[in-house]
Tab-separated table of C-alpha atoms in Angstrom:
chain	number	residue	atom	x	y	z
R	344	MET	CA	-0.003	-0.217	-0.114
R	345	GLU	CA	2.679	2.563	1.130
R	346	GLY	CA	4.836	1.323	-2.068
R	347	ASP	CA	1.651	1.880	-4.464
R	348	ILE	CA	1.286	5.532	-2.945
R	349	VAL	CA	5.097	6.031	-3.379
R	350	GLN	CA	4.957	5.059	-6.899
R	351	MET	CA	1.861	6.917	-7.582
R	352	GLY	CA	3.288	10.010	-6.605
R	353	ALA	CA	6.530	9.440	-8.779
R	354	TYR	CA	4.254	9.020	-11.873
R	355	ILE	CA	2.361	11.875	-10.696
R	356	GLY	CA	5.706	13.990	-10.556
R	357	ALA	CA	6.910	12.596	-13.763
R	358	GLY	CA	3.750	14.111	-15.509
R	359	LEU	CA	4.271	17.278	-14.009
R	360	ALA	CA	7.886	17.258	-14.685
R	361	CYS	CA	6.680	17.199	-18.195
R	362	MET	CA	5.484	20.331	-18.024
R	363	GLY	CA	8.667	21.928	-17.877
R	364	MET	CA	9.196	20.842	-21.721
R	365	GLY	CA	6.519	23.324	-22.741
R	366	GLY	CA	8.414	26.006	-21.236
R	367	ALA	CA	11.580	24.575	-22.951
R	368	ALA	CA	9.524	24.582	-26.059
R	369	MET	CA	8.633	28.171	-25.668
R	370	GLY	CA	12.168	28.978	-25.163
R	371	VAL	CA	13.579	27.653	-28.287
R	372	GLY	CA	10.691	28.976	-30.280
R	373	ASN	CA	11.524	32.276	-28.620
R	374	VAL	CA	14.787	32.029	-29.385
R	375	ALA	CA	14.256	30.832	-33.098
R	376	GLY	CA	11.584	33.389	-34.181
R	377	ASN	CA	13.282	36.536	-32.736
R	378	PHE	CA	16.565	35.311	-34.716
R	379	LEU	CA	14.245	35.127	-37.683
R	380	ALA	CA	12.937	38.512	-37.028
R	381	GLY	CA	16.080	39.803	-36.921
R	382	ALA	CA	17.661	38.061	-39.712
R	383	LEU	CA	14.943	39.484	-41.979
R	384	ARG	CA	15.436	42.950	-40.986
R	385	ASN	CA	19.268	42.469	-41.543
R	386	PRO	CA	19.657	39.330	-43.905
R	387	SER	CA	23.345	40.467	-44.415
R	388	ALA	CA	24.167	40.190	-40.677
R	389	ALA	CA	22.297	36.759	-40.113
R	390	GLY	CA	24.963	34.365	-41.676
R	391	GLY	CA	27.407	35.408	-38.961
R	392	GLN	CA	25.141	34.857	-36.123
R	393	THR	CA	24.257	31.094	-36.590
R	394	ALA	CA	26.693	29.823	-33.954
R	395	THR	CA	25.052	32.046	-31.624
R	396	LEU	CA	21.778	30.976	-32.645
R	397	PHE	CA	22.717	27.544	-31.862
R	398	ILE	CA	23.950	27.991	-28.380
R	399	GLY	CA	20.931	29.881	-27.454
R	400	ILE	CA	18.707	26.868	-28.551
R	401	ALA	CA	20.843	24.738	-26.881
R	402	PHE	CA	20.814	26.478	-23.625
R	403	ALA	CA	16.927	26.721	-23.718
R	404	GLU	CA	16.551	23.220	-24.718
R	405	ALA	CA	18.940	21.752	-22.174
R	406	LEU	CA	16.729	22.946	-19.185
R	407	GLY	CA	13.849	21.148	-21.129
R	408	ILE	CA	15.739	18.163	-20.919
R	409	PHE	CA	16.527	18.686	-17.343
R	410	SER	CA	12.786	18.315	-16.976
R	411	PHE	CA	12.625	15.266	-19.013
R	412	LEU	CA	15.677	13.666	-16.961
R	413	VAL	CA	13.591	14.290	-13.649
R	414	ALA	CA	10.569	12.596	-15.294
R	415	LEU	CA	12.731	9.735	-16.399
R	416	LEU	CA	14.501	9.314	-12.842
R	417	LEU	CA	10.905	9.481	-11.151
R	418	MET	CA	9.575	6.831	-13.482
R	419	PHE	CA	12.785	4.374	-13.389
R	420	ALA	CA	14.685	5.344	-10.523
R	421	VAL	CA	12.877	6.273	-7.809
T	1213	MET	CA	10.240	-3.507	-11.677
T	1214	ALA	CA	8.789	0.093	-12.910
T	1215	THR	CA	8.764	-1.017	-16.530
T	1216	GLU	CA	7.365	-4.311	-16.051
T	1217	ALA	CA	4.444	-2.810	-14.306
T	1218	GLN	CA	3.833	-0.037	-17.226
T	1219	GLY	CA	4.217	-3.060	-19.597
T	1220	SER	CA	1.543	-4.964	-18.122
T	1221	GLU	CA	-0.803	-1.761	-18.052
T	1222	GLY	CA	-0.005	-1.233	-21.549
T	1223	GLY	CA	-2.140	-4.400	-22.675
T	1224	GLY	CA	0.456	-6.698	-23.689
T	1225	LEU	CA	2.831	-4.169	-25.197
T	1226	VAL	CA	6.190	-4.292	-23.894
T	1227	PHE	CA	8.073	-0.930	-23.069
T	1228	HIS	CA	11.651	-1.179	-22.358
T	1229	PRO	CA	12.546	2.218	-23.353
T	1230	MET	CA	15.740	2.129	-21.140
T	1231	ASP	CA	17.122	-1.132	-21.834
T	1232	GLN	CA	19.102	-0.047	-24.933
T	1233	PHE	CA	21.296	1.865	-22.603
T	1234	MET	CA	22.429	-0.967	-20.556
T	1235	VAL	CA	25.928	-1.972	-20.423
T	1236	LYS	CA	26.430	-5.503	-21.176
T	1237	PRO	CA	29.736	-7.630	-21.431
T	1238	LEU	CA	30.160	-8.605	-24.999
T	1239	PHE	CA	30.991	-12.290	-24.105
T	1240	GLY	CA	28.975	-14.039	-21.654
T	1241	ASP	CA	26.689	-12.784	-18.941
T	1242	GLY	CA	29.220	-11.990	-16.301
T	1243	ALA	CA	29.541	-9.151	-14.338
T	1244	VAL	CA	30.977	-5.943	-15.423
T	1245	GLY	CA	34.317	-4.956	-14.149
T	1246	MET	CA	36.866	-2.107	-15.100
T	1247	PHE	CA	38.396	-3.803	-18.023
T	1248	THR	CA	35.552	-6.122	-19.110
T	1249	LEU	CA	34.750	-5.782	-22.941
T	1250	THR	CA	31.228	-4.454	-23.255
T	1251	ASN	CA	28.983	-2.866	-25.666
T	1252	VAL	CA	30.589	0.392	-24.696
T	1253	THR	CA	34.136	-0.685	-25.780
T	1254	LEU	CA	32.529	-1.900	-28.982
T	1255	TRP	CA	30.632	1.029	-29.939
T	1256	MET	CA	33.688	3.641	-28.918
T	1257	VAL	CA	36.153	1.465	-30.636
T	1258	LEU	CA	33.606	1.894	-33.759
T	1259	ALA	CA	33.414	5.565	-33.028
T	1260	VAL	CA	37.697	5.616	-33.380
T	1261	ALA	CA	37.602	3.595	-36.316
T	1262	ALA	CA	35.039	5.576	-38.074
T	1263	THR	CA	37.151	8.729	-37.271
T	1264	PHE	CA	40.339	6.877	-38.704
T	1265	ALA	CA	38.314	5.832	-41.684
T	1266	LEU	CA	37.537	9.440	-42.380
T	1267	LEU	CA	40.603	11.476	-41.531
T	1268	VAL	CA	43.184	9.133	-42.047
T	1269	LEU	CA	42.302	6.453	-44.730
T	1270	GLY	CA	40.014	9.062	-46.508
T	1271	THR	CA	42.848	11.696	-46.845
T	1272	SER	CA	45.673	9.084	-47.352
T	1273	LYS	CA	45.870	9.733	-51.357
T	1274	ARG	CA	46.488	13.516	-50.445
T	1275	GLU	CA	44.651	14.656	-53.563
T	1276	ILE	CA	44.966	18.385	-54.663
T	1277	VAL	CA	41.456	17.868	-56.111
T	1278	PRO	CA	39.755	16.023	-53.420
T	1279	GLY	CA	37.485	13.052	-53.901
T	1280	ARG	CA	34.512	12.502	-51.586
T	1281	THR	CA	35.818	11.119	-48.633
T	1282	GLN	CA	38.746	13.658	-48.448
T	1283	SER	CA	36.250	16.283	-49.084
T	1284	VAL	CA	34.328	15.628	-46.129
T	1285	ALA	CA	37.449	15.340	-44.004
T	1286	GLU	CA	38.497	18.589	-45.005
T	1287	LEU	CA	35.141	20.025	-44.416
T	1288	ALA	CA	35.423	18.821	-40.692
T	1289	TYR	CA	38.813	20.057	-40.423
T	1290	ASP	CA	37.856	23.403	-41.884
T	1291	PHE	CA	34.675	23.643	-39.688
T	1292	ILE	CA	36.152	22.690	-36.392
T	1293	ARG	CA	39.309	24.829	-37.168
T	1294	LYS	CA	37.377	28.190	-38.067
T	1295	MET	CA	35.254	27.517	-34.955
T	1296	VAL	CA	38.275	27.641	-32.607
T	1297	GLU	CA	39.724	30.875	-34.651
T	1298	ASP	CA	36.383	32.569	-34.468
T	1299	VAL	CA	35.138	31.520	-31.268
T	1300	ALA	CA	38.074	31.079	-28.967
T	1301	GLY	CA	40.819	33.209	-30.942
T	1302	LYS	CA	44.070	32.717	-32.752
T	1303	ASP	CA	46.098	31.932	-29.712
T	1304	ALA	CA	43.536	28.874	-28.841
T	1305	LEU	CA	44.986	26.870	-31.942
T	1306	PRO	CA	47.267	24.919	-29.969
T	1307	PHE	CA	43.868	23.374	-28.522
T	1308	PHE	CA	42.648	22.391	-31.905
T	1309	PRO	CA	43.712	18.647	-31.840
T	1310	TYR	CA	42.163	18.515	-28.380
T	1311	ILE	CA	38.758	19.996	-29.521
T	1312	MET	CA	38.860	18.167	-32.795
T	1313	THR	CA	39.072	14.710	-30.770
T	1314	LEU	CA	36.198	15.918	-28.734
T	1315	PHE	CA	33.941	16.736	-31.745
T	1316	MET	CA	34.723	13.918	-33.871
T	1317	PHE	CA	34.269	11.289	-31.051
T	1318	ILE	CA	30.810	13.102	-30.029
T	1319	VAL	CA	29.523	13.307	-33.494
T	1320	PHE	CA	30.705	9.712	-34.165
T	1321	ALA	CA	29.321	8.287	-31.216
T	1322	ASN	CA	25.859	10.124	-31.939
T	1323	PHE	CA	25.441	8.967	-35.241
T	1324	LEU	CA	26.954	5.328	-34.839
T	1325	GLY	CA	24.209	5.454	-31.904
T	1326	LEU	CA	21.278	6.196	-34.196
T	1327	LEU	CA	21.841	2.637	-36.045
T	1328	PRO	CA	19.351	0.193	-35.075
T	1329	MET	CA	20.774	-2.019	-32.278
T	1330	ALA	CA	23.340	0.158	-31.420
T	1331	PHE	CA	24.427	1.411	-28.096
T	1332	THR	CA	24.959	5.182	-27.752
T	1333	THR	CA	27.802	5.947	-25.721
T	1334	THR	CA	27.298	9.553	-25.009
T	1335	SER	CA	23.817	8.923	-23.875
T	1336	HIS	CA	25.770	7.641	-20.577
T	1337	ILE	CA	26.231	10.389	-18.033
T	1338	ALA	CA	29.401	8.681	-16.881
T	1339	VAL	CA	30.653	9.374	-20.205
T	1340	THR	CA	29.768	13.109	-21.129
T	1341	ALA	CA	30.403	13.859	-17.551
T	1342	VAL	CA	33.931	12.672	-18.122
T	1343	LEU	CA	34.157	14.695	-21.430
T	1344	ALA	CA	32.721	17.775	-19.436
T	1345	MET	CA	35.177	17.347	-16.633
T	1346	LEU	CA	38.101	17.200	-19.220
T	1347	VAL	CA	37.025	20.558	-20.494
T	1348	PHE	CA	36.376	22.154	-17.099
T	1349	VAL	CA	39.984	21.103	-15.922
T	1350	THR	CA	41.571	21.950	-18.882
T	1351	VAL	CA	39.755	25.536	-19.062
T	1352	THR	CA	40.397	25.962	-15.074
T	1353	VAL	CA	44.186	25.101	-15.304
T	1354	VAL	CA	44.716	27.118	-18.805
T	1355	GLY	CA	43.315	29.960	-17.105
T	1356	PHE	CA	45.141	30.018	-14.001
T	1357	VAL	CA	48.345	28.826	-15.907
T	1358	ARG	CA	48.111	32.044	-18.397
T	1359	HIS	CA	46.815	34.576	-15.926
T	1360	GLY	CA	47.497	33.728	-12.565
T	1361	VAL	CA	45.213	34.952	-9.948
T	1362	GLY	CA	44.500	37.371	-12.609
T	1363	PHE	CA	41.925	34.463	-14.149
T	1364	LEU	CA	39.435	35.322	-11.105
T	1365	SER	CA	38.748	38.949	-12.658
T	1366	LEU	CA	36.655	36.420	-15.320
T	1367	PHE	CA	34.229	36.515	-12.001
T	1368	TRP	CA	34.450	40.196	-11.078
T	1369	VAL	CA	32.273	42.129	-13.475
T	1370	SER	CA	33.977	45.335	-13.783
T	1371	SER	CA	31.212	46.848	-16.086
T	1372	ALA	CA	28.564	46.531	-13.274
T	1373	PRO	CA	27.906	49.086	-10.727
T	1374	LEU	CA	30.224	48.354	-7.639
T	1375	PRO	CA	27.170	47.284	-5.210
T	1376	LEU	CA	26.305	44.765	-7.351
T	1377	ARG	CA	29.554	43.151	-7.969
T	1378	PRO	CA	29.601	40.743	-5.281
T	1379	VAL	CA	26.199	39.478	-5.920
T	1380	LEU	CA	27.227	39.147	-9.381
T	1381	ALA	CA	30.530	37.694	-8.636
T	1382	LEU	CA	28.690	35.004	-6.551
T	1383	ILE	CA	26.586	34.142	-9.478
T	1384	GLU	CA	29.427	34.163	-11.904
T	1385	VAL	CA	31.217	31.395	-9.424
T	1386	ILE	CA	28.152	29.396	-9.141
T	1387	SER	CA	27.523	29.598	-12.973
T	1388	TYR	CA	31.076	28.832	-13.506
T	1389	PHE	CA	30.781	25.544	-11.408
T	1390	VAL	CA	27.350	24.432	-13.085
T	1391	ARG	CA	28.879	24.615	-16.390
T	1392	PRO	CA	30.347	21.045	-16.434
T	1393	VAL	CA	27.137	19.638	-15.001
T	1394	SER	CA	24.873	21.364	-17.758
T	1395	HIS	CA	27.651	20.438	-20.276
T	1396	SER	CA	27.116	17.276	-19.551
T	1397	ILE	CA	23.990	16.343	-18.942
T	1398	ARG	CA	22.989	18.535	-22.107
T	1399	LEU	CA	24.386	16.016	-24.413
T	1400	ALA	CA	23.411	12.813	-22.471
T	1401	GLY	CA	19.953	13.989	-21.780
T	1402	ASN	CA	19.595	14.908	-25.368
T	1403	MET	CA	20.794	11.477	-26.527
T	1404	MET	CA	19.013	9.690	-24.132
T	1405	ALA	CA	15.444	11.635	-24.581
T	1406	GLY	CA	15.442	11.101	-27.954
T	1407	HIS	CA	16.339	7.439	-28.199
T	1408	ALA	CA	13.766	6.452	-25.536
T	1409	VAL	CA	11.172	8.417	-27.547
T	1410	VAL	CA	11.853	6.419	-30.551
T	1411	LYS	CA	11.708	3.172	-28.141
T	1412	VAL	CA	8.459	4.311	-26.658
T	1413	PHE	CA	6.995	4.894	-30.278
T	1414	ALA	CA	8.509	1.651	-31.131
T	1415	ALA	CA	6.654	-0.072	-28.693
T	1416	PHE	CA	3.147	1.244	-30.048
T	1417	ALA	CA	4.211	-0.231	-33.307
T	1418	PRO	CA	2.876	-3.807	-32.946
T	1419	MET	CA	-0.329	-2.835	-31.786
T	1420	ILE	CA	-1.799	-3.883	-34.975
T	1421	ALA	CA	-1.150	-7.629	-33.798
T	1422	LEU	CA	-3.189	-7.157	-30.731
T	1423	SER	CA	-6.057	-5.605	-31.838
T	1424	LEU	CA	-6.916	-5.011	-35.423
T	1425	GLY	CA	-9.372	-2.179	-34.667
T	1426	VAL	CA	-7.008	0.290	-32.427
T	1427	GLY	CA	-3.830	-0.834	-34.377
T	1428	ILE	CA	-4.946	0.211	-37.913
T	1429	LEU	CA	-4.691	3.715	-36.662
T	1430	VAL	CA	-2.062	3.185	-34.033
T	1431	THR	CA	0.350	1.313	-36.359
T	1432	PRO	CA	0.761	3.342	-38.964
T	1433	LEU	CA	0.931	6.574	-36.869
T	1434	SER	CA	3.543	5.358	-34.515
T	1435	ILE	CA	5.794	4.253	-37.715
T	1436	LEU	CA	5.053	7.899	-38.966
T	1437	ALA	CA	6.376	9.239	-35.600
T	1438	ILE	CA	9.264	7.084	-35.175
T	1439	THR	CA	10.387	8.227	-38.984
T	1440	ALA	CA	10.101	12.048	-37.802
T	1441	ILE	CA	11.561	11.468	-34.502
T	1442	TYR	CA	14.661	9.618	-36.180
T	1443	ALA	CA	15.120	12.533	-38.896
T	1444	LEU	CA	15.079	15.292	-35.498
T	1445	GLU	CA	17.385	13.014	-33.784
T	1446	VAL	CA	19.849	12.798	-36.819
T	1447	LEU	CA	19.651	16.749	-36.790
T	1448	VAL	CA	20.209	16.764	-33.006
T	1449	ALA	CA	23.036	14.172	-32.899
T	1450	PHE	CA	25.080	16.818	-35.109
T	1451	ILE	CA	23.948	19.739	-33.179
T	1452	GLN	CA	24.524	18.369	-29.826
T	1453	ALA	CA	28.207	17.658	-30.859
T	1454	TYR	CA	28.194	21.166	-32.513
T	1455	VAL	CA	27.252	23.105	-29.441
T	1456	PHE	CA	28.946	20.827	-27.020
T	1457	THR	CA	32.193	21.738	-29.174
T	1458	ILE	CA	31.231	25.396	-29.518
T	1459	LEU	CA	30.667	25.712	-25.771
T	1460	THR	CA	34.106	24.048	-25.018
T	1461	CYS	CA	35.426	26.968	-27.347
T	1462	VAL	CA	33.541	29.437	-25.483
T	1463	TYR	CA	34.685	28.524	-22.280
T	1464	LEU	CA	38.110	28.162	-23.735
T	1465	ARG	CA	38.204	31.937	-24.712
T	1466	ASP	CA	37.015	32.861	-21.237
T	1467	ALA	CA	39.985	30.916	-20.086
T	1468	LEU	CA	42.414	32.867	-22.372
T	1469	HIS	CA	40.657	35.990	-22.130
T	1470	PRO	CA	38.882	36.629	-18.885
T	1471	HIS	CA	38.584	40.252	-19.045
T	1472	HIS	CA	35.673	41.000	-20.505
K	1433	MET	CA	7.027	-2.308	-2.811
K	1434	ALA	CA	9.511	0.533	-2.738
K	1435	SER	CA	12.232	-1.407	-0.837
K	1436	GLU	CA	11.764	-4.521	-3.245
K	1437	ALA	CA	12.163	-2.162	-6.186
K	1438	LYS	CA	15.279	-0.964	-4.456
K	1439	ALA	CA	16.357	-4.409	-4.038
K	1440	ALA	CA	15.897	-5.554	-7.638
K	1441	GLU	CA	17.458	-1.874	-8.559
K	1442	SER	CA	20.303	-2.882	-10.496
K	1443	ALA	CA	18.220	-4.785	-13.179
K	1444	SER	CA	15.528	-2.476	-13.937
K	1445	GLY	CA	16.503	1.311	-12.877
K	1446	LEU	CA	18.217	3.671	-15.109
K	1447	PRO	CA	21.142	2.305	-16.818
K	1448	GLN	CA	22.744	5.575	-16.819
K	1449	LEU	CA	22.887	5.549	-12.731
K	1450	ASP	CA	24.138	2.087	-12.207
K	1451	PHE	CA	27.090	3.084	-10.838
K	1452	SER	CA	28.844	-0.254	-10.904
K	1453	THR	CA	29.260	0.252	-14.850
K	1454	PHE	CA	31.043	3.772	-14.505
K	1455	GLY	CA	34.566	2.325	-14.198
K	1456	ASN	CA	34.239	0.310	-17.194
K	1457	GLN	CA	32.682	3.207	-19.412
K	1458	ILE	CA	35.050	5.733	-17.887
K	1459	PHE	CA	38.440	3.439	-18.556
K	1460	TRP	CA	37.027	2.916	-22.071
K	1461	LEU	CA	36.270	6.316	-23.013
K	1462	ALA	CA	39.946	7.292	-21.800
K	1463	VAL	CA	41.473	4.550	-23.878
K	1464	ALA	CA	39.174	5.559	-26.872
K	1465	LEU	CA	40.080	9.643	-26.313
K	1466	VAL	CA	43.911	8.954	-25.785
K	1467	VAL	CA	43.926	7.017	-29.230
K	1468	LEU	CA	41.720	9.257	-30.816
K	1469	TYR	CA	43.998	12.250	-29.771
K	1470	PHE	CA	47.096	10.458	-30.961
K	1471	ILE	CA	45.711	9.400	-34.435
K	1472	LEU	CA	44.377	13.252	-35.036
K	1473	SER	CA	47.319	14.844	-33.692
K	1474	ARG	CA	50.270	12.855	-34.988
K	1475	ILE	CA	48.723	11.685	-38.390
K	1476	ALA	CA	45.311	13.208	-39.422
K	1477	LEU	CA	45.492	16.773	-38.833
K	1478	PRO	CA	49.160	17.193	-40.213
K	1479	ARG	CA	48.320	15.631	-43.342
K	1480	ILE	CA	45.206	17.488	-43.733
K	1481	ALA	CA	46.705	20.674	-43.018
K	1482	ALA	CA	49.431	19.476	-45.654
K	1483	VAL	CA	47.135	18.942	-48.169
K	1484	LEU	CA	45.173	22.148	-47.443
K	1485	ALA	CA	48.590	24.305	-47.652
K	1486	GLU	CA	49.437	22.376	-50.867
K	1487	ARG	CA	46.250	23.109	-52.718
K	1488	GLN	CA	46.760	26.797	-51.461
K	1489	GLY	CA	50.183	26.774	-52.865
K	1490	THR	CA	48.812	25.309	-56.051
K	1491	ILE	CA	46.037	27.836	-56.079
K	1492	THR	CA	48.402	31.245	-55.735
K	1493	ASN	CA	51.167	29.522	-58.405
K	1494	ASP	CA	48.262	29.082	-60.845
K	1495	LEU	CA	46.642	32.591	-60.321
K	1496	ALA	CA	50.249	33.917	-60.308
K	1497	ALA	CA	50.941	32.099	-63.811
K	1498	ALA	CA	47.364	33.383	-65.077
K	1499	GLU	CA	48.183	36.557	-63.817
K	1500	GLU	CA	51.617	36.478	-65.896
K	1501	MET	CA	49.788	34.999	-68.868
K	1502	ARG	CA	47.420	37.844	-68.952
K	1503	THR	CA	50.243	40.503	-68.773
K	1504	ARG	CA	51.877	38.600	-71.787
K	1505	ALA	CA	48.633	38.869	-73.909
K	1506	THR	CA	48.311	42.168	-72.771
K	1507	GLU	CA	51.850	43.278	-74.126
K	1508	ALA	CA	51.007	41.179	-77.200
K	1509	GLU	CA	48.018	43.177	-77.967
K	1510	GLU	CA	49.846	46.406	-77.390
K	1511	ALA	CA	52.540	45.262	-79.654
K	1512	TYR	CA	50.161	44.274	-82.539
K	1513	LYS	CA	48.418	47.818	-82.052
K	1514	LYS	CA	51.553	49.647	-82.194
K	1515	ALA	CA	52.284	47.645	-85.670
K	1516	LEU	CA	49.126	48.393	-87.066
K	1517	ALA	CA	49.788	51.982	-86.288
K	1518	ASP	CA	53.187	52.086	-87.745
K	1519	ALA	CA	51.654	50.358	-90.605
K	1520	LYS	CA	49.108	52.666	-91.016
K	1521	ALA	CA	51.460	55.622	-90.920
K	1522	GLU	CA	53.892	53.921	-93.235
K	1523	ALA	CA	50.943	53.544	-95.883
K	1524	GLN	CA	49.829	57.488	-95.050
K	1525	LYS	CA	53.277	58.612	-95.890
K	1526	ILE	CA	53.466	56.393	-98.854
K	1527	ILE	CA	49.897	58.038	-100.162
K	1528	ALA	CA	51.330	61.449	-99.554
K	1529	GLU	CA	54.710	60.981	-100.931
K	1530	THR	CA	52.786	59.448	-104.093
K	1531	LYS	CA	50.452	62.330	-104.173
K	1532	ALA	CA	53.030	64.836	-104.205
K	1533	ALA	CA	55.138	63.353	-106.550
K	1534	ILE	CA	52.267	62.916	-108.895
K	1535	ARG	CA	51.395	66.538	-108.363
K	1536	GLN	CA	54.891	67.664	-109.049
K	1537	GLU	CA	54.778	65.849	-112.349
K	1538	LEU	CA	51.338	67.111	-113.269
K	1539	ASP	CA	52.472	70.573	-112.416
K	1540	ARG	CA	55.804	70.227	-114.510
K	1541	ALA	CA	53.526	68.766	-117.508
K	1542	ASN	CA	51.210	71.721	-117.097
K	1543	ALA	CA	54.243	74.198	-116.992
K	1544	GLU	CA	55.693	72.600	-120.204
K	1545	ALA	CA	52.390	72.868	-121.705
K	1546	ASP	CA	51.937	76.337	-120.982
K	1547	ALA	CA	55.543	77.198	-122.240
K	1548	GLU	CA	54.665	75.527	-125.822
K	1549	ILE	CA	51.230	77.112	-125.869
K	1550	LYS	CA	52.581	80.502	-125.046
K	1551	ALA	CA	55.543	79.909	-127.775
K	1552	ARG	CA	52.799	78.837	-130.391
K	1553	THR	CA	51.113	81.976	-129.534
K	1554	ALA	CA	53.948	84.285	-129.673
K	1555	GLU	CA	54.819	82.486	-133.382
K	1556	GLY	CA	51.171	82.572	-134.603
K	1557	GLU	CA	51.097	86.350	-133.577
K	1558	LYS	CA	54.494	86.930	-135.391
K	1559	GLN	CA	53.199	85.797	-138.733
K	1560	ILE	CA	49.949	87.541	-137.938
K	1561	ALA	CA	52.028	90.497	-137.729
K	1562	GLU	CA	53.826	90.106	-140.687
K	1563	ILE	CA	51.314	88.953	-142.770
K	1564	ARG	CA	49.446	92.112	-141.771
K	1565	ALA	CA	52.811	93.948	-142.331
K	1566	GLY	CA	52.659	92.125	-145.941
K	1567	ALA	CA	49.394	93.020	-146.747
K	1568	LEU	CA	49.940	96.741	-145.708
K	1569	ASP	CA	52.806	97.046	-148.116
K	1570	ALA	CA	50.433	94.985	-150.596
K	1571	VAL	CA	47.691	97.562	-149.988
K	1572	LYS	CA	50.205	100.697	-150.569
K	1573	ALA	CA	51.385	99.235	-153.785
K	1574	VAL	CA	47.630	98.486	-154.853
K	1575	ALA	CA	46.653	101.829	-153.699
K	1576	ALA	CA	49.729	103.393	-155.497
K	1577	ASP	CA	48.985	101.768	-158.494
K	1578	VAL	CA	45.486	102.266	-158.478
K	1579	ALA	CA	45.998	105.955	-157.914
K	1580	GLY	CA	48.527	106.123	-160.609
K	1581	GLU	CA	45.863	104.556	-163.038
K	1582	LEU	CA	43.484	106.965	-162.079
K	1583	VAL	CA	45.634	109.521	-162.693
K	1584	ALA	CA	46.876	108.396	-166.047
K	1585	ALA	CA	42.716	108.018	-166.593
K	1586	MET	CA	42.061	111.359	-166.110
K	1587	GLY	CA	44.655	112.267	-168.488
K	1588	GLN	CA	47.795	113.585	-166.677
K	1589	LYS	CA	50.995	111.811	-166.295
K	1590	PRO	CA	51.278	110.229	-162.748
K	1591	ASP	CA	54.065	111.569	-160.795
K	1592	GLY	CA	55.236	108.151	-158.895
K	1593	ARG	CA	56.940	109.872	-155.791
K	1594	SER	CA	54.020	112.474	-155.328
K	1595	VAL	CA	51.297	109.326	-155.606
K	1596	ASN	CA	53.320	107.219	-152.831
K	1597	ALA	CA	53.678	110.156	-150.609
K	1598	ALA	CA	49.655	110.877	-150.792
K	1599	VAL	CA	49.216	107.288	-150.391
K	1600	ASN	CA	51.190	107.240	-147.194
K	1601	ALA	CA	49.935	110.321	-146.258
K	1602	ARG	CA	46.403	108.641	-146.309
K	1603	MET	CA	47.481	105.116	-144.906
K	1604	LYS	CA	48.598	106.761	-141.725
K	1605	GLY	CA	45.519	109.131	-141.651
């Protein structure tokens, strides 16, 4: 009984943790969208900034990956 | 335990999304010791062999007008060299072989891990943590060797107002020590997440064998989803290697030029 | 159940957190990285750098050769243009000379012809003057004769000298 409750809590927690991925999605979308807006304004400067774009996306995405990791930990390791 | 419980809930579908990451001995079923030949060994050796084939065998003819393999090798060389020069600066060029090693290893480990039945070495936190710690230690040592105590000015943001500086310094120090953590978990997490999602969709694919009514809808959908996620994973495999390398360059720049 | 799960952990937990395999992974990673580093830094990267440098050298050489060729072509064109201009100038000179020679010849012929014409004219005029003079004498003689005859016809003896004098006086008048 007690273990079932723990497991239930873990699964609910895993589901809640997955909400963080929505935040990461918004962050990545924000980065890419703003890059596109800037690139359309000044296309000649866009080429040199793709590295920055990828770094920004990677940073934003990493936080989503962290929440996914928490979900995995709750499901498989707790 | 948890996987089995989930599997029984799935009505006969078997979910083992994490089994692909298990470290197993290549020969026999014994325990995994320090020097046991495991699937980790196999896929790391394959990554090294692939790099060797591309960069050494591919360029063995030393053609002035390069063939296909040599073009790719030169492309990789130019790509990383330009990255090191542009991001970390010209004085970072002595570290170019080191960064190239990291990049080639990660990119081949990622791509080889995408093969069916393969083992993704870079999805293991133990592996990426070592890679990230290597970078962290290198950067810190280089910083202190080049600038001595002056390296600590990296944490003292001189462009900020004076009362804010100690707070900023604290934040900078914390973020400096979080670097290897995020550096390693980003790579391992990305690789693990994508592969696990592919496996979850793959577990839905045999639904048609269990129930024709549901399966006729679910099976094509899941196969389509596997294809889409797989394409995304090919992209992610490269981008994560790229990001790992470029972040290494960024950290190296901080070590070489701490006064920002 | 949680404790059971913990007990059976190593089998079904996250393989990434199975610490018993960490040593193995780290060892093989170190081996792989060291091998890869030596392959890259000893063989692959110097070789690719050499190939790229060689290609750069070849390209530079070819460009220099092309530049030289271009210079030579320009020079050849210059020489051709100069030769053409020279030839044109030569032709112009020859034409001018020929024209001058012809003109000279023509002038000389004209002058000769003019001189001839003048000589002939003078001769003609002289002849005309002679003829005219001859005619005057004849007229004088005829007039004297006619005057003498007239005088004789009128029954007088003509005096030759006075007739001549009268005729001369008339002729002058």
